[in-house]
Coordinates of C-alpha atoms in Angstrom, one line a residue:
X1 CA 172.7 105.9 1.6
X2 CA 172.0 107.4 -1.8
X3 CA 173.8 110.6 -2.5
X4 CA 171.7 113.8 -2.5
X5 CA 172.4 114.4 -6.2
X6 CA 170.3 111.3 -7.2
X7 CA 167.2 112.4 -5.3
X8 CA 164.2 113.5 -7.3
X9 CA 160.5 113.3 -6.4
X10 CA 158.8 113.9 -9.7
X11 CA 156.1 111.3 -9.6
X12 CA 155.2 111.9 -13.3
X13 CA 158.4 110.2 -14.5
X14 CA 157.1 106.7 -13.8
X15 CA 153.7 107.6 -15.2
X16 CA 155.2 108.5 -18.6
X17 CA 157.3 105.3 -18.7
X18 CA 154.2 103.3 -17.7
X19 CA 152.3 104.6 -20.6
X20 CA 155.0 103.5 -23.0
X21 CA 155.1 100.0 -21.5
X22 CA 151.3 99.7 -21.6
X23 CA 151.1 101.0 -25.2
X24 CA 153.6 98.4 -26.2
X25 CA 151.3 95.7 -24.8
X26 CA 154.0 94.4 -22.4
X27 CA 151.6 94.1 -19.5
X28 CA 149.3 91.7 -21.4
X29 CA 149.1 88.2 -20.0
X30 CA 151.0 85.4 -21.7
X31 CA 148.9 82.3 -20.9
X32 CA 150.3 80.0 -23.6
X33 CA 153.9 80.7 -22.6
X34 CA 153.1 79.8 -19.0
X35 CA 151.1 76.7 -20.0
X36 CA 154.2 75.5 -21.9
X37 CA 156.6 76.5 -19.2
X38 CA 154.6 74.7 -16.5
X39 CA 154.1 71.6 -18.6
X40 CA 157.9 71.4 -19.3
X41 CA 158.9 71.9 -15.6
X42 CA 156.2 69.6 -14.4
X43 CA 157.4 66.9 -16.8
X44 CA 160.9 67.2 -15.5
X45 CA 159.7 67.2 -11.9
X46 CA 157.7 63.9 -12.4
X47 CA 160.4 62.4 -14.6
X48 CA 163.1 63.2 -12.0
X49 CA 161.2 61.4 -9.3
X50 CA 160.4 58.5 -11.6
X51 CA 164.1 58.2 -12.4
X52 CA 164.9 58.4 -8.7
X53 CA 162.6 55.4 -7.9
X54 CA 163.8 53.4 -11.0
X55 CA 167.5 53.8 -10.1
X56 CA 167.0 52.6 -6.6
X57 CA 170.1 52.1 -4.4
X58 CA 172.7 53.8 -6.7
X59 CA 175.4 56.5 -6.4
X60 CA 173.9 57.9 -9.6
X61 CA 171.2 59.3 -7.3
X62 CA 173.5 62.2 -6.6
X63 CA 173.1 63.3 -10.2
X64 CA 169.4 63.1 -9.8
X65 CA 169.7 65.3 -6.7
X66 CA 171.5 67.9 -8.8
X67 CA 168.8 67.8 -11.5
X68 CA 166.0 68.0 -9.0
X69 CA 167.6 71.0 -7.4
X70 CA 167.4 72.8 -10.7
X71 CA 163.8 71.7 -11.2
X72 CA 162.8 72.8 -7.7
X73 CA 164.3 76.2 -8.3
X74 CA 162.5 76.5 -11.6
X75 CA 159.2 75.7 -9.9
X76 CA 160.2 78.4 -7.3
X77 CA 160.5 81.0 -10.2
X78 CA 157.0 80.1 -11.4
X79 CA 155.6 80.4 -7.9
X80 CA 157.3 83.9 -7.7
X81 CA 155.6 84.9 -11.0
X82 CA 152.2 83.7 -9.6
X83 CA 152.7 85.8 -6.5
X84 CA 153.0 88.8 -8.7
X85 CA 150.0 87.8 -10.7
X86 CA 152.0 87.6 -13.9
X87 CA 150.2 84.4 -14.9
X88 CA 146.6 85.1 -13.9
X89 CA 145.1 88.6 -13.4
X90 CA 142.9 87.5 -10.5
X91 CA 143.8 86.3 -7.0
X92 CA 142.0 83.0 -6.7
X93 CA 143.8 81.0 -9.5
X94 CA 147.1 82.6 -8.6
X95 CA 146.7 81.6 -4.9
X96 CA 145.7 78.1 -5.8
X97 CA 148.5 77.4 -8.3
X98 CA 151.0 79.1 -6.0
X99 CA 150.1 76.9 -3.1
X100 CA 150.2 73.7 -5.1
X101 CA 153.6 74.6 -6.6
X102 CA 155.1 76.2 -3.5
X103 CA 153.8 74.3 -0.6
X104 CA 153.1 70.9 -2.2
X105 CA 155.7 70.9 -4.9
X106 CA 158.8 72.3 -3.3
X107 CA 158.0 72.6 0.4
X108 CA 158.0 76.4 0.7
X109 CA 155.1 78.4 2.4
X110 CA 153.8 80.3 -0.6
X111 CA 151.6 82.7 1.3
X112 CA 154.3 83.6 3.8
X113 CA 157.0 84.1 1.2
X114 CA 154.8 86.1 -1.1
X115 CA 153.9 88.5 1.8
X116 CA 157.6 88.9 2.6
X117 CA 158.6 89.4 -1.0
X118 CA 156.0 92.0 -1.5
X119 CA 157.4 94.0 1.4
X120 CA 160.8 93.8 -0.3
X121 CA 159.3 95.2 -3.5
X122 CA 157.7 98.1 -1.7
X123 CA 161.0 99.2 -0.1
X124 CA 163.9 97.4 -1.8
X125 CA 167.2 97.6 0.0
X126 CA 165.7 99.7 2.8
X127 CA 167.4 99.1 6.2
X128 CA 164.2 99.4 8.1
X129 CA 161.5 98.0 5.8
X130 CA 163.1 95.4 3.4
X131 CA 163.1 92.0 5.1
X132 CA 165.8 90.8 2.6
X133 CA 168.4 93.1 4.1
X134 CA 167.6 92.4 7.8
X135 CA 170.8 91.5 9.5
X136 CA 169.7 87.9 10.5
X137 CA 173.1 86.4 9.5
X138 CA 174.6 88.6 6.8
X139 CA 175.0 92.3 7.4
X140 CA 174.5 94.7 4.5
X141 CA 175.8 98.1 5.7
X142 CA 178.4 99.6 8.0
X143 CA 175.6 100.8 10.2
X144 CA 174.3 97.3 10.6
X145 CA 177.8 96.1 11.4
X146 CA 178.1 98.7 14.1
X147 CA 174.8 97.5 15.7
X148 CA 175.5 93.8 15.1
X149 CA 175.8 91.2 17.9
X150 CA 176.1 87.4 18.1
X151 CA 176.0 85.4 14.9
X152 CA 175.8 88.3 12.4
X153 CA 178.9 89.9 14.0
X154 CA 180.7 86.6 13.9
X155 CA 180.2 86.2 10.2
X156 CA 180.5 89.9 9.2
X157 CA 184.2 90.0 9.5
X158 CA 184.7 87.6 6.5
X159 CA 181.1 87.3 5.3
X160 CA 182.1 87.5 1.6
X161 CA 183.9 84.2 2.1
X162 CA 181.0 82.7 4.1
X163 CA 178.4 83.8 1.6
X164 CA 178.2 80.7 -0.7
X165 CA 178.8 78.2 2.1
X166 CA 175.8 79.8 3.9
X167 CA 173.7 79.5 0.8
X168 CA 173.8 75.7 1.1
X169 CA 171.6 76.2 4.2
X170 CA 169.2 78.6 2.5
X171 CA 166.6 76.0 1.3
X172 CA 166.5 74.5 4.8
X173 CA 166.1 78.0 6.2
X174 CA 163.1 78.6 3.9
X175 CA 161.5 75.3 4.9
X176 CA 161.8 76.1 8.6
X177 CA 160.7 79.7 8.2
X178 CA 157.6 78.5 6.2
X179 CA 156.6 76.1 9.0
X180 CA 157.2 78.7 11.7
X181 CA 155.1 81.3 9.8
X182 CA 152.2 78.8 9.4
X183 CA 152.1 78.1 13.1
X184 CA 150.8 81.6 13.6
X185 CA 147.0 81.7 13.7
X186 CA 146.8 85.0 11.7
X187 CA 148.0 83.4 8.4
X188 CA 145.4 83.2 5.7
X189 CA 144.3 79.7 4.6
X190 CA 146.6 78.4 7.3
X191 CA 145.0 74.9 7.4
X192 CA 145.3 74.4 3.6
X193 CA 148.9 75.5 3.5
X194 CA 149.9 73.4 6.5
X195 CA 148.2 70.4 5.0
X196 CA 150.0 70.9 1.6
X197 CA 153.3 71.6 3.3
X198 CA 153.0 68.5 5.6
X199 CA 152.1 66.3 2.6
X200 CA 155.2 67.5 0.8
X201 CA 157.5 66.7 3.6
X202 CA 155.9 63.3 4.4
X203 CA 156.1 62.2 0.7
X204 CA 159.5 63.7 0.1
X205 CA 161.3 62.2 3.1
X206 CA 159.2 59.0 2.8
X207 CA 160.3 58.4 -0.8
X208 CA 164.0 59.3 -0.2
X209 CA 164.4 57.0 2.8
X210 CA 162.3 54.2 1.3
X211 CA 164.4 54.0 -1.8
X212 CA 167.9 54.7 -0.4
X213 CA 169.7 53.3 2.6
X214 CA 170.1 55.8 5.4
X215 CA 173.6 57.1 4.6
X216 CA 172.9 57.6 0.9
X217 CA 169.5 59.2 1.7
X218 CA 171.2 61.7 4.0
X219 CA 173.8 62.5 1.3
X220 CA 171.0 62.9 -1.3
X221 CA 169.2 65.4 1.0
X222 CA 172.4 67.3 1.6
X223 CA 173.2 67.6 -2.2
X224 CA 169.6 68.3 -3.3
X225 CA 168.7 70.9 -0.7
X226 CA 172.2 72.4 -0.6
X227 CA 172.2 73.0 -4.4
X228 CA 168.6 74.1 -4.3
X229 CA 169.6 76.9 -1.8
X230 CA 172.7 77.8 -3.7
X231 CA 170.8 78.1 -7.0
X232 CA 168.1 80.3 -5.4
X233 CA 170.6 82.5 -3.7
X234 CA 172.8 82.8 -6.8
X235 CA 169.7 84.0 -8.7
X236 CA 168.5 86.6 -6.2
X237 CA 171.9 87.9 -4.9
X238 CA 172.9 89.7 -8.1
X239 CA 169.7 91.7 -8.2
X240 CA 170.3 94.0 -5.2
X241 CA 173.3 93.0 -3.2
X242 CA 176.0 95.7 -3.4
X243 CA 173.5 98.3 -4.6
X244 CA 172.7 101.4 -2.5
X245 CA 171.2 100.7 0.9
X246 CA 168.4 103.2 1.7
X247 CA 167.6 104.7 5.1
X248 CA 164.8 106.9 6.5
X249 CA 166.8 109.9 5.3
X250 CA 166.4 108.9 1.6
X251 CA 163.4 110.3 -0.2
X252 CA 163.0 108.8 -3.6
X253 CA 160.1 108.6 -6.0
X254 CA 158.9 105.2 -7.1
X255 CA 161.0 105.0 -10.3
X256 CA 164.3 106.0 -8.7
X257 CA 163.7 103.8 -5.6
X258 CA 163.3 100.8 -7.8
X259 CA 166.0 101.5 -10.4
X260 CA 168.8 102.8 -8.2
X261 CA 168.6 99.8 -5.9
X262 CA 168.5 97.1 -8.6
X263 CA 170.9 95.6 -11.0
X264 CA 170.3 93.7 -14.3
X265 CA 172.4 90.7 -15.3
X266 CA 173.3 90.7 -19.0
X267 CA 173.1 87.5 -21.0
X268 CA 171.3 85.6 -23.7
X269 CA 168.5 83.0 -23.7
X270 CA 170.4 80.6 -21.4
X271 CA 170.8 83.3 -18.7
X272 CA 167.1 84.2 -19.1
X273 CA 166.1 80.6 -18.5
X274 CA 168.6 79.9 -15.8
X275 CA 167.7 82.9 -13.8
X276 CA 163.9 82.7 -14.4
X277 CA 164.2 86.1 -16.3
X278 CA 164.8 87.8 -12.9
X279 CA 168.0 89.0 -14.5
X280 CA 165.8 91.8 -15.8
X281 CA 165.5 93.0 -12.2
X282 CA 165.1 96.7 -12.9
X283 CA 162.1 96.1 -15.2
X284 CA 160.6 93.5 -12.9
X285 CA 160.7 96.0 -9.9
X286 CA 159.2 98.7 -12.0
X287 CA 156.4 96.4 -13.3
X288 CA 156.1 93.4 -11.0
X289 CA 153.0 92.1 -12.8
X290 CA 154.6 92.1 -16.2
X291 CA 154.8 88.5 -17.5
X292 CA 158.4 87.2 -17.4
X293 CA 158.9 86.8 -21.1
X294 CA 158.0 90.5 -21.7
X295 CA 160.8 91.8 -19.4
X296 CA 163.4 91.3 -22.1
X297 CA 161.3 93.4 -24.5
X298 CA 160.8 96.1 -21.9
X299 CA 164.5 96.4 -21.0
X300 CA 165.7 98.7 -23.9
X301 CA 162.7 100.9 -23.4
X302 CA 163.5 101.3 -19.7
X303 CA 167.2 101.8 -20.2
X304 CA 166.6 104.4 -22.8
X305 CA 164.1 106.2 -20.7
X306 CA 166.5 106.2 -17.7
X307 CA 169.2 107.7 -19.8
X308 CA 166.9 110.5 -20.9
X309 CA 166.2 111.2 -17.2
X310 CA 169.8 110.9 -16.2
X311 CA 169.0 108.1 -13.8
X312 CA 171.8 105.5 -13.3
X313 CA 170.9 102.2 -14.8
X314 CA 173.3 99.3 -14.0
X315 CA 173.6 96.2 -16.1
X316 CA 176.5 93.8 -15.7
X317 CA 177.5 90.2 -16.6
X318 CA 176.7 87.3 -14.3
X319 CA 180.2 86.9 -12.8
X320 CA 180.7 90.6 -12.4
X321 CA 177.3 91.0 -10.6
X322 CA 178.4 88.5 -8.0
X323 CA 181.8 90.1 -7.7
X324 CA 180.2 93.5 -7.0
X325 CA 178.0 91.9 -4.3
X326 CA 180.9 90.1 -2.7
X327 CA 183.1 93.2 -2.8
X328 CA 180.4 95.1 -1.0
X329 CA 180.0 92.4 1.7
X330 CA 183.7 92.4 2.3
X331 CA 183.9 96.2 2.5
X332 CA 181.0 96.3 4.9
X333 CA 182.9 94.1 7.4
X334 CA 186.2 96.1 7.1
X335 CA 186.0 97.7 10.5
X336 CA 185.9 94.3 12.2
X337 CA 189.1 93.3 10.5

């Protein structure tokens, strides 16, 4: 729970910041940037699978699995940006490109994930409303530990040590959750998404098992999907894990709700590329539709503005961000130890 001293409900604070960001042109679309980014990732995607077919029955395929895990994650970052309409201002091209990249390209239900992710943005780190802190396996607060049963309670005792091993299953979890969501008749464009998702799995498993003998094919899948999950998890975990968990008793205005629950990861161009620019998580949560390359330019403006307001603004290195998240997970499970 956030301490009472940080609570403030002055809605005009965000409006003033928003005017600064808008005047700086940081909400303007960056079509050329995304055209280049998609072309580069698409080339690596097609090149990776061409190399896979060319190598054939070889142990070098494990290196291809590593490379494709990185490419799949990078495609995931672009799908994320499409979901926030950072690429196109209108829904139709965003939906079309998102489904092609998400469902067909990497096997993730784009419509389901976008809906879930938008609920996270509306109430980040909120026990009751943020699906990303629901205690499905990992528990995020002492209150959740007290209420936990079954699998979450089993892992909670030493969940900091289980965290990265569990991330190797994250990609498989997202695939299964995507299929389960699309089996519900209420999902929009359900037929299209199911067709694209089924096509991905048929082609993906078909190519892997056609090129490799059964044992190597299984090992390829374990390495590829395992690293894909670890990469995604290592990108999203530093953003909010270990930051304040909100409850129904916390009343925060929009700016404070987003800033106080988010953490930036400090770094240069490599960090920006590797993390899909989501290392500027505070700026992203304040302005979800801001094109990714503009987040770096918005960062000093937002940090300076928060300092003027006296709002805590946290920015750490990559290793320290994970250390803070893991320390929090370990502390949460202390009562069970």
